[in-house]
Coordinates of N, CA and C in Angstrom, one line a residue:
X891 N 125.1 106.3 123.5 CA 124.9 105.5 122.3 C 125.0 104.0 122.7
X892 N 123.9 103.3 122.2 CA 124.0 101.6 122.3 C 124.4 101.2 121.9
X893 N 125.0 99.7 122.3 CA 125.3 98.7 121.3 C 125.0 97.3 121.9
X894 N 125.6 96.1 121.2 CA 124.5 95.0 121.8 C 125.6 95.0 122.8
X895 N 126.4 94.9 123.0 CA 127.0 94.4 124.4 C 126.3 95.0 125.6
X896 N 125.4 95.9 125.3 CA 125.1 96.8 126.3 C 123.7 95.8 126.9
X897 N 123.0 95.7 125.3 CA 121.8 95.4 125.4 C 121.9 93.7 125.8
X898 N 123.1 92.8 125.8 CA 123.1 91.4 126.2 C 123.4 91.7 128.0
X899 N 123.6 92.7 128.4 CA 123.5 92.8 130.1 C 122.2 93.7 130.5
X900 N 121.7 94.5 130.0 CA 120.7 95.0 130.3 C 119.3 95.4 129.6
X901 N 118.3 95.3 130.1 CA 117.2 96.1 129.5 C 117.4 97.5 129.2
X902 N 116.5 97.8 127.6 CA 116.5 99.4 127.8 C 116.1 99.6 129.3
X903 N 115.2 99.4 129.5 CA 114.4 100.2 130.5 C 115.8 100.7 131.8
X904 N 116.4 99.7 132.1 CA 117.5 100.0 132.9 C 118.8 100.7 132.2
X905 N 119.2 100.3 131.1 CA 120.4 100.8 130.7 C 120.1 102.4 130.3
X906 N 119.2 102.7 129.6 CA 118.8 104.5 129.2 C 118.9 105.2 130.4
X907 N 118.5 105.1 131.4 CA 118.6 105.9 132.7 C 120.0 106.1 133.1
X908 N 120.3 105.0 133.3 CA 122.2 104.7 133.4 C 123.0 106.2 132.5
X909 N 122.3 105.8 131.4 CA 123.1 106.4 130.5 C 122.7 108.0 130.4
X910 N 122.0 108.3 130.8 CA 121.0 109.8 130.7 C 120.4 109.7 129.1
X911 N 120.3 108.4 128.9 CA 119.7 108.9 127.3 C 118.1 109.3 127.5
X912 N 118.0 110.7 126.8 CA 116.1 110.7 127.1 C 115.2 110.2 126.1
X913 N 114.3 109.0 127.4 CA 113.5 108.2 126.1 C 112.3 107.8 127.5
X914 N 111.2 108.1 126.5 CA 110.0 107.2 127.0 C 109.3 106.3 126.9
X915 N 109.6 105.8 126.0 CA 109.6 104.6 125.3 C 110.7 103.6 124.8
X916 N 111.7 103.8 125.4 CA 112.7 103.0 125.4 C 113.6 103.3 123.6
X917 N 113.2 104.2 122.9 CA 113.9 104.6 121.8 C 115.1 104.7 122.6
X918 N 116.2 105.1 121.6 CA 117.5 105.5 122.3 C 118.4 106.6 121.3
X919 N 117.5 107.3 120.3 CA 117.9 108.0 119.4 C 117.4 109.8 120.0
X920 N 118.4 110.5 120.0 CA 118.4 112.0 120.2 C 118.9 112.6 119.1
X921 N 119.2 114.2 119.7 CA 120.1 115.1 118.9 C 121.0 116.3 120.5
X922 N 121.9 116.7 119.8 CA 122.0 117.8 120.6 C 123.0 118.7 120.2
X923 N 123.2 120.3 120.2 CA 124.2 121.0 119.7 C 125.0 121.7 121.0
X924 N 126.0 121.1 121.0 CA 126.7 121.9 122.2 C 127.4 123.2 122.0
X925 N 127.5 123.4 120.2 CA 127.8 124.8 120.3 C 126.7 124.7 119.0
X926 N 126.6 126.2 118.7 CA 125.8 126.8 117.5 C 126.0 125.5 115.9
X927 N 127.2 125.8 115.8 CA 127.3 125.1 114.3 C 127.6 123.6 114.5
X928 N 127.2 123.2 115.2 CA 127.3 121.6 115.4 C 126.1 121.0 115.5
X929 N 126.1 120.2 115.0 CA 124.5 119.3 116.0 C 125.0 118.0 115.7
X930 N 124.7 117.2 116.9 CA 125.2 115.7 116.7 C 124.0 114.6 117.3
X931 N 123.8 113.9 116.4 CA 122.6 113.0 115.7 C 122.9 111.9 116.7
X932 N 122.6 111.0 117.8 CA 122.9 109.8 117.9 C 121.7 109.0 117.7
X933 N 122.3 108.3 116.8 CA 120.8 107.0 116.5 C 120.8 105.7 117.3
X934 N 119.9 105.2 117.2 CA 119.5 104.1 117.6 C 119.9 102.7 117.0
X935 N 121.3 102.1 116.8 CA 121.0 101.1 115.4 C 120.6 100.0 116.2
X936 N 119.8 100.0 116.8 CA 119.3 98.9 117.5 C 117.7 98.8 117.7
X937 N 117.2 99.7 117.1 CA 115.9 100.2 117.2 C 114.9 99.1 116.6
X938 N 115.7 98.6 115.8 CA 114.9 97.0 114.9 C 115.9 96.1 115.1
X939 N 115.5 94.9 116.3 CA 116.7 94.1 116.6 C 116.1 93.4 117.7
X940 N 116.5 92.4 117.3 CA 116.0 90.7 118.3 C 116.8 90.7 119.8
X941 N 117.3 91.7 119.7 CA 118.3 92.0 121.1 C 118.2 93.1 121.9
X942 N 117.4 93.2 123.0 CA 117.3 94.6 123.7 C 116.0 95.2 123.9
X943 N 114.7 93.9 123.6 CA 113.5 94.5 123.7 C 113.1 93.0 124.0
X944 N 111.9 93.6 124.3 CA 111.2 92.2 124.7 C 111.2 90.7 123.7
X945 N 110.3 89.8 123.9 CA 110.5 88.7 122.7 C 109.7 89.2 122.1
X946 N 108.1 89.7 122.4 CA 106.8 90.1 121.7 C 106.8 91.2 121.3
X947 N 107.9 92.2 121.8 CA 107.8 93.6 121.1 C 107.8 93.6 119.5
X948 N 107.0 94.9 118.8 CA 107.0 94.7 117.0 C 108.1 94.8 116.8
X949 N 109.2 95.3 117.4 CA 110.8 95.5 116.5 C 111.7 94.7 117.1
X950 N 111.1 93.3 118.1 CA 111.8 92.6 118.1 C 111.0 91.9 117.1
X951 N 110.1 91.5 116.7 CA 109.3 90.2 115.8 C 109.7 90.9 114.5
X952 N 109.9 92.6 114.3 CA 110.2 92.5 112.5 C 111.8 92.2 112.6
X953 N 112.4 92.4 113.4 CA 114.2 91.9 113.2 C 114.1 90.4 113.1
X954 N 113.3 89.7 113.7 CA 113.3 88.1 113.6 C 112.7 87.5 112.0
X955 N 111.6 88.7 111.8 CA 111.1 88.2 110.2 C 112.2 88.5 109.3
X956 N 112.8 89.8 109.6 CA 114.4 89.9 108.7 C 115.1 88.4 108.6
X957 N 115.8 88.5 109.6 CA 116.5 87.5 109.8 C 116.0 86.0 109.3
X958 N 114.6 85.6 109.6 CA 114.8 84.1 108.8 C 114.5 84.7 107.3
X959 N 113.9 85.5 107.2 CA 114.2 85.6 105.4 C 115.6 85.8 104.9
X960 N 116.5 86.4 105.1 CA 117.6 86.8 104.7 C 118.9 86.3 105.6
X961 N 118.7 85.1 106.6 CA 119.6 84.7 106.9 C 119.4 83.1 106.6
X962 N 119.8 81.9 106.2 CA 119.2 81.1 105.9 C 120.3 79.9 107.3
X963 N 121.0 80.6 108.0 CA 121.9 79.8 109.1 C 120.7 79.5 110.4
X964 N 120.6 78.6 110.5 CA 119.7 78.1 112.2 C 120.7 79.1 112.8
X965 N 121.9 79.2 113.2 CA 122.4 80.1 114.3 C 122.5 81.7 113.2
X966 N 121.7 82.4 113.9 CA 121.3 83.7 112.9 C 122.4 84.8 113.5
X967 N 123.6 84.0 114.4 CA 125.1 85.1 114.7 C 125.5 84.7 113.4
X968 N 125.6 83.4 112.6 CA 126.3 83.1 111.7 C 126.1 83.9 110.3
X969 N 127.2 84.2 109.8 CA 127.7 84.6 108.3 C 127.6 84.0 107.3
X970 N 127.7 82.3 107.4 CA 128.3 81.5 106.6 C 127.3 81.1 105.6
X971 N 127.9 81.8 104.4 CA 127.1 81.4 103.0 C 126.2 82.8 102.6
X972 N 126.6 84.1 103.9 CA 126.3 85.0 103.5 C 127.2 86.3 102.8
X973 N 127.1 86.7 101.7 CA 128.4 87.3 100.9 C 127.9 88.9 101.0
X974 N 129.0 89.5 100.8 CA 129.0 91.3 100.7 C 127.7 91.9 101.9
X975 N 127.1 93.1 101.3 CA 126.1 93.2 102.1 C 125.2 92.2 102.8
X976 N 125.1 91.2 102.2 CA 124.3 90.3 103.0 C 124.6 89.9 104.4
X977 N 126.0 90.1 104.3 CA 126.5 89.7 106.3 C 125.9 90.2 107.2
X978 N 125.2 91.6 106.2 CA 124.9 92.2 107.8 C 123.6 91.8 108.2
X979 N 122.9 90.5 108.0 CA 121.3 90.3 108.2 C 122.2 89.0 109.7
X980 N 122.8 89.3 110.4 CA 122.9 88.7 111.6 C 122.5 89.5 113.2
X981 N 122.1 88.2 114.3 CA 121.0 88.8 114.9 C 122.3 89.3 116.0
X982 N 123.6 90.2 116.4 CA 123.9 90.7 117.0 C 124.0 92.1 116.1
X983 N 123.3 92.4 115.1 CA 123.2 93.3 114.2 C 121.9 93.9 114.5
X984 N 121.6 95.2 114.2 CA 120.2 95.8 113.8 C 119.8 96.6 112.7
X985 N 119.2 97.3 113.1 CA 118.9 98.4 112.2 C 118.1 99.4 112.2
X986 N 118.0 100.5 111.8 CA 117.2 102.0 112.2 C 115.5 101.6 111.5
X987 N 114.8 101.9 112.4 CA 113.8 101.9 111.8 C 112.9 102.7 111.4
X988 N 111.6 102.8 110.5 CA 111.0 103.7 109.8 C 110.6 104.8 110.7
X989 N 110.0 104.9 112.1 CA 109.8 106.3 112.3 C 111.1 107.0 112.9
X990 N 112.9 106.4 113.3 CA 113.6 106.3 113.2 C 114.1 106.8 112.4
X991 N 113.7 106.8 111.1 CA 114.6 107.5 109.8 C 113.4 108.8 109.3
X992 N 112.3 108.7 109.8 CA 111.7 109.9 109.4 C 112.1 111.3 110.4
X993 N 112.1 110.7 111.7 CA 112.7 111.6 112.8 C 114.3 112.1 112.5
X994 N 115.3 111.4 111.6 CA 116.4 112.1 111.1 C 116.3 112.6 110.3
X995 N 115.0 112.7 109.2 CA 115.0 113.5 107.9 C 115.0 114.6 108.2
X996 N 113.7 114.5 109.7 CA 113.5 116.1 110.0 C 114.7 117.0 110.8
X997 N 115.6 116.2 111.7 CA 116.6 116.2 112.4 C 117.9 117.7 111.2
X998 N 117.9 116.5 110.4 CA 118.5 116.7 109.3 C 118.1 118.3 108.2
X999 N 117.1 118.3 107.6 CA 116.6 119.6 107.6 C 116.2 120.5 108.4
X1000 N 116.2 120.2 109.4 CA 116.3 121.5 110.8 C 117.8 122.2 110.5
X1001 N 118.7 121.2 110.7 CA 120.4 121.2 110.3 C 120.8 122.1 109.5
X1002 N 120.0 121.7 108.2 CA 120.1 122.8 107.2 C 120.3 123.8 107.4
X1003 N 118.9 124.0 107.6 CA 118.2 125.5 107.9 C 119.0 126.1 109.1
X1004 N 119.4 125.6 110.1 CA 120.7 126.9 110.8 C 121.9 126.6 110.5
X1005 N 122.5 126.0 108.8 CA 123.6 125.7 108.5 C 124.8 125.2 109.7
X1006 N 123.9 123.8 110.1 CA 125.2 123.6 111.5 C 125.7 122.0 110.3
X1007 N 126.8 122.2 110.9 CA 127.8 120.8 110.8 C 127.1 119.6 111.1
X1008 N 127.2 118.5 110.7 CA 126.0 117.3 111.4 C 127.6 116.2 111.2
X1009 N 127.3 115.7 113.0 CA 128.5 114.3 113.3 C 127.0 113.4 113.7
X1010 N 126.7 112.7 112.9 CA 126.0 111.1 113.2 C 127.1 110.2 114.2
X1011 N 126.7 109.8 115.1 CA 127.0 108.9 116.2 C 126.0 107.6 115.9
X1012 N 127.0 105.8 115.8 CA 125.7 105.2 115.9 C 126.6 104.2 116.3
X1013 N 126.1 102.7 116.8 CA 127.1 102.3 117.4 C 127.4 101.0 115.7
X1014 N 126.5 101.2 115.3 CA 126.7 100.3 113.6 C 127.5 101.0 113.2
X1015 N 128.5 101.2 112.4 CA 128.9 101.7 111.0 C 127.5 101.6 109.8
X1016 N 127.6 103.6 109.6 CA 126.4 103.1 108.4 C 127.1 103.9 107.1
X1017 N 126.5 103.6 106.2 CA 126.5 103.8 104.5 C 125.6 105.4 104.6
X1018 N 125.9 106.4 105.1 CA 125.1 107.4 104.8 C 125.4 108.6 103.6
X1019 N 123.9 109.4 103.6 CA 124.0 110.1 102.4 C 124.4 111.1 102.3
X1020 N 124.6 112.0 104.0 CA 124.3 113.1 104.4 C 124.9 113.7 105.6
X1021 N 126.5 113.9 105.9 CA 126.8 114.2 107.3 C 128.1 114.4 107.5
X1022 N 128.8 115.2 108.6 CA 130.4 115.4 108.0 C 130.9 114.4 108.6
X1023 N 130.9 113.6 109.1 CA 131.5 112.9 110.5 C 130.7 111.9 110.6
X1024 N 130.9 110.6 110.7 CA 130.1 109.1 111.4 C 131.2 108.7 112.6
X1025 N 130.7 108.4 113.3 CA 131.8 107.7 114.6 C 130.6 106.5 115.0
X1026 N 131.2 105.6 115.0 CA 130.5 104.3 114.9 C 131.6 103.4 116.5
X1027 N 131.4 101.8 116.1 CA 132.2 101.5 117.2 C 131.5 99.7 116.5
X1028 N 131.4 99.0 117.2 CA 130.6 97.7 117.0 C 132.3 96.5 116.6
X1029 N 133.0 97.1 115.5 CA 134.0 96.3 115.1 C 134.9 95.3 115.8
X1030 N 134.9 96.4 117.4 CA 136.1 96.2 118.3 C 137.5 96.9 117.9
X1031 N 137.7 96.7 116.8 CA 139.0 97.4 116.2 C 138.8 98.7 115.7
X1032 N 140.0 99.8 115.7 CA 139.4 101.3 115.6 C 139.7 100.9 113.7
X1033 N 139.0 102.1 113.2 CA 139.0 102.3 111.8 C 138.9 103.7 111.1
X1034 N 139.6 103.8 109.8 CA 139.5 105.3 109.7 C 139.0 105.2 108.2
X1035 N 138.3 106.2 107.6 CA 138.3 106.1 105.9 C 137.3 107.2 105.6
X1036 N 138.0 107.8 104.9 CA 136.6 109.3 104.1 C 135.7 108.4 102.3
X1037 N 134.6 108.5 102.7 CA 133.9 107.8 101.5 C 134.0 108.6 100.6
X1038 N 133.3 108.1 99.0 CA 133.3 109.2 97.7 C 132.3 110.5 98.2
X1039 N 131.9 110.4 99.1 CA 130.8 111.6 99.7 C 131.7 112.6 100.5
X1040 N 133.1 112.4 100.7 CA 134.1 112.8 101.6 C 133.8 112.9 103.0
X1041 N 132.7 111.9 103.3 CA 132.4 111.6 104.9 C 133.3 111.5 105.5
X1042 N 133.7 111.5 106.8 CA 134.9 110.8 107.4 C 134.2 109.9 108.2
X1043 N 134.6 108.7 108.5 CA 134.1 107.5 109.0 C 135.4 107.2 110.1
X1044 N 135.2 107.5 111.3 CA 135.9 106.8 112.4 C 135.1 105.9 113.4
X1045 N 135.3 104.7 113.3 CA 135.1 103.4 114.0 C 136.4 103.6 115.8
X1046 N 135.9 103.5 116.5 CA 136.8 103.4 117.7 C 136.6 102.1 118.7
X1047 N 137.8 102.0 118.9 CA 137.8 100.6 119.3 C 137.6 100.3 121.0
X1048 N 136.8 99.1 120.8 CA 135.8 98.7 122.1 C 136.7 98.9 123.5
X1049 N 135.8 99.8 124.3 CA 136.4 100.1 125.6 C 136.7 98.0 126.3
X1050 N 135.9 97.0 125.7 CA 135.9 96.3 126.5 C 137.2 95.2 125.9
X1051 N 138.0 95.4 124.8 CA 139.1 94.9 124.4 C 140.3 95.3 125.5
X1052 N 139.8 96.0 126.6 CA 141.0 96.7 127.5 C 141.0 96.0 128.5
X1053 N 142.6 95.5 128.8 CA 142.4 94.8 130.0 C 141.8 95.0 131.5
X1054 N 141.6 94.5 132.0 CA 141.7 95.1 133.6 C 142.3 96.0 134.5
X1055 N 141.7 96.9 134.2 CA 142.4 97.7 135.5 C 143.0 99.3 134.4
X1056 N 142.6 99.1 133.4 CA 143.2 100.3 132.1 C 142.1 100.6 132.0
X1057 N 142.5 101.9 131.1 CA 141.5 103.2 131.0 C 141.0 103.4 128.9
X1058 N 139.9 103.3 129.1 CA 139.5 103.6 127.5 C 138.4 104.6 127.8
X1059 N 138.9 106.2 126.8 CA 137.8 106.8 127.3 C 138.1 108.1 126.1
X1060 N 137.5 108.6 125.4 CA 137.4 109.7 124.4 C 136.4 110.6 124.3
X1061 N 137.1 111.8 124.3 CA 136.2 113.1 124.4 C 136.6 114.2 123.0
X1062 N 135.3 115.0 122.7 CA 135.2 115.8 121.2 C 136.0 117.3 121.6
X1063 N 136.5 117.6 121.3 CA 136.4 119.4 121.5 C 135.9 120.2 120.0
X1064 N 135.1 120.8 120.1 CA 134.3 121.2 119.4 C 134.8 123.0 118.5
X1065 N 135.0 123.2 117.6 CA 135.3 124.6 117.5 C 134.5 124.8 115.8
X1066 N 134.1 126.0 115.6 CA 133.4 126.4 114.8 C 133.8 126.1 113.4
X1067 N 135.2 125.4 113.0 CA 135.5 125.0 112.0 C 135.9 123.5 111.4
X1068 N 135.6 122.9 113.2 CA 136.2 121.6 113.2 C 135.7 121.0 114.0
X1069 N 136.3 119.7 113.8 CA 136.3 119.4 115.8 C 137.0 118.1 115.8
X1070 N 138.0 118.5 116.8 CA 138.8 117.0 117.5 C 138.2 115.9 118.6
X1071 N 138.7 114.7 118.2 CA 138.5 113.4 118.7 C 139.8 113.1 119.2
X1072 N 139.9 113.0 120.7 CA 141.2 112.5 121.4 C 140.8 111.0 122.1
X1073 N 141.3 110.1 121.8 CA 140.9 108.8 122.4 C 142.0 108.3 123.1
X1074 N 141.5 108.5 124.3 CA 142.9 107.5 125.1 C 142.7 105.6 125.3
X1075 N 143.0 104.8 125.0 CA 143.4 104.2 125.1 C 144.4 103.2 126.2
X1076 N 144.6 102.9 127.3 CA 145.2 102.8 127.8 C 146.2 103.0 127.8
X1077 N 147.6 103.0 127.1 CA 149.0 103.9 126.9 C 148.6 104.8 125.7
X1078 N 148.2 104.3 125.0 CA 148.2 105.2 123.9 C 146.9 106.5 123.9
X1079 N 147.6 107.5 123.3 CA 146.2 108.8 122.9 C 146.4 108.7 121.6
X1080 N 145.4 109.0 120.3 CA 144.6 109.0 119.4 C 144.3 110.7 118.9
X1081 N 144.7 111.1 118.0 CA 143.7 112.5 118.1 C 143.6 112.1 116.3
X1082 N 142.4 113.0 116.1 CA 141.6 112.5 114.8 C 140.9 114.0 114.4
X1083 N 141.4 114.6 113.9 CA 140.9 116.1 113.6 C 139.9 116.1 111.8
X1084 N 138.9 117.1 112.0 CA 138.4 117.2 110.7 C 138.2 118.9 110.6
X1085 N 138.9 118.9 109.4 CA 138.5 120.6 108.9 C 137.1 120.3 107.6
X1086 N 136.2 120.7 107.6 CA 135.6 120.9 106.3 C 134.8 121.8 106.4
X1087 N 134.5 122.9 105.2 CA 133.6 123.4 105.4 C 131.7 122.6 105.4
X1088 N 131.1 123.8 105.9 CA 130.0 123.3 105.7 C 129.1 122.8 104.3
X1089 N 128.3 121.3 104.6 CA 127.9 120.7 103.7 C 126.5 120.5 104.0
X1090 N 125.6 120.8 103.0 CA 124.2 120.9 103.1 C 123.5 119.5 103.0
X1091 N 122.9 119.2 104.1 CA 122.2 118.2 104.0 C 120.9 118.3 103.1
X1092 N 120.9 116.6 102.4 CA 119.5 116.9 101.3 C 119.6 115.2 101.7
X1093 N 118.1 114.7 102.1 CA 118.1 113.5 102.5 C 116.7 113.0 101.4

């Protein structure tokens, strides 16, 4: 999973390989089920974004047409004068784009149909309609909260807030009714468990 700190040191072209993400075109959105009733979505929220693609690529030029329409700051990191949802039209920000969201609809109805659990991974915090689990990151600071959709929404906090020489590193253990999130942290461990049953995606 991307995020821009990744993309302000390297090219897709270089950083996907690094990462084993499979892409031929520098996308950076998959799926994979490590057991039967799981399947976990990582998206791209960088897919439409002025950061991590060339200057002339189209999803860097439509993140830049976003941005001066809806950001009205010369410095487009800036917030200032921009309220509620509107903050998020800043250019260390992105966003999933249209063949991007058609590729999760289908993702997502596959899901259905072998009744698996669906954990969305993205490195934005998103507003979704459809999924048991979001694990996000972007904030720096960790975060917890179940939406009116009873999503659970865990934000984990940036391996790069860690000093020198400490360890930030978290792994899922997966079981057919749940699945735990252990995050270590430098002294501290984290564990973050979800029971729910299964919830049918309709996108």
């Amino acid at each position: 999973m991307i995020g821009n700190h990744c993309l302000y040191n390297l090219p897709r072209e270089k950083l996907l390989p690094l990462l084993n993400i499979p892409s031929a075109d520098g996308r950076a959105y998959y799926d994979f089920s490590p057991i039967q009733e799981f399947r976990f979505v990582v998206l791209d929220g960088y897919d439409i974004s002025a950061i991590g693609w060339p200057a002339d690529h189209p999803n860097a030029l439509e993140a830049l047409n976003v941005l001066r329409e809806k950001n009205p700051n010369s410095n487009k990191n800036s917030p200032d004068g921009l309220i509620g949802l509107g903050r998020r039209f800043l250019m260390f920000n992105g966003a999933v784009g249209k063949e991007q969201m058609e590729w999760l609809h289908y993702v997502l109805q596959d899901a259905t149909k072998l009744n698996q659990k669906v954990v969305i991974c993205c490195h934005l915090p998103l507003d979704p309609q459809c999924l048991q689990v979001c694990l996000a990151g972007h904030t720096h600071k960790d975060g917890y909260s179940v939406d009116s959709y009873g999503v659970h929404h865990r934000v984990l906090e940036a391996a790069l807030e860690c000093p020198p020489g400490t360890n930030a590193f978290g792994y899922v253990d997966l079981f057919p009714d749940r699945l735990l999130l252990t995050a270590q942290i430098d002294w501290r461990v984290k564990w973050f468990s979800v029971v729910r049953q299964t919830k049918r995606c309709q996108f």
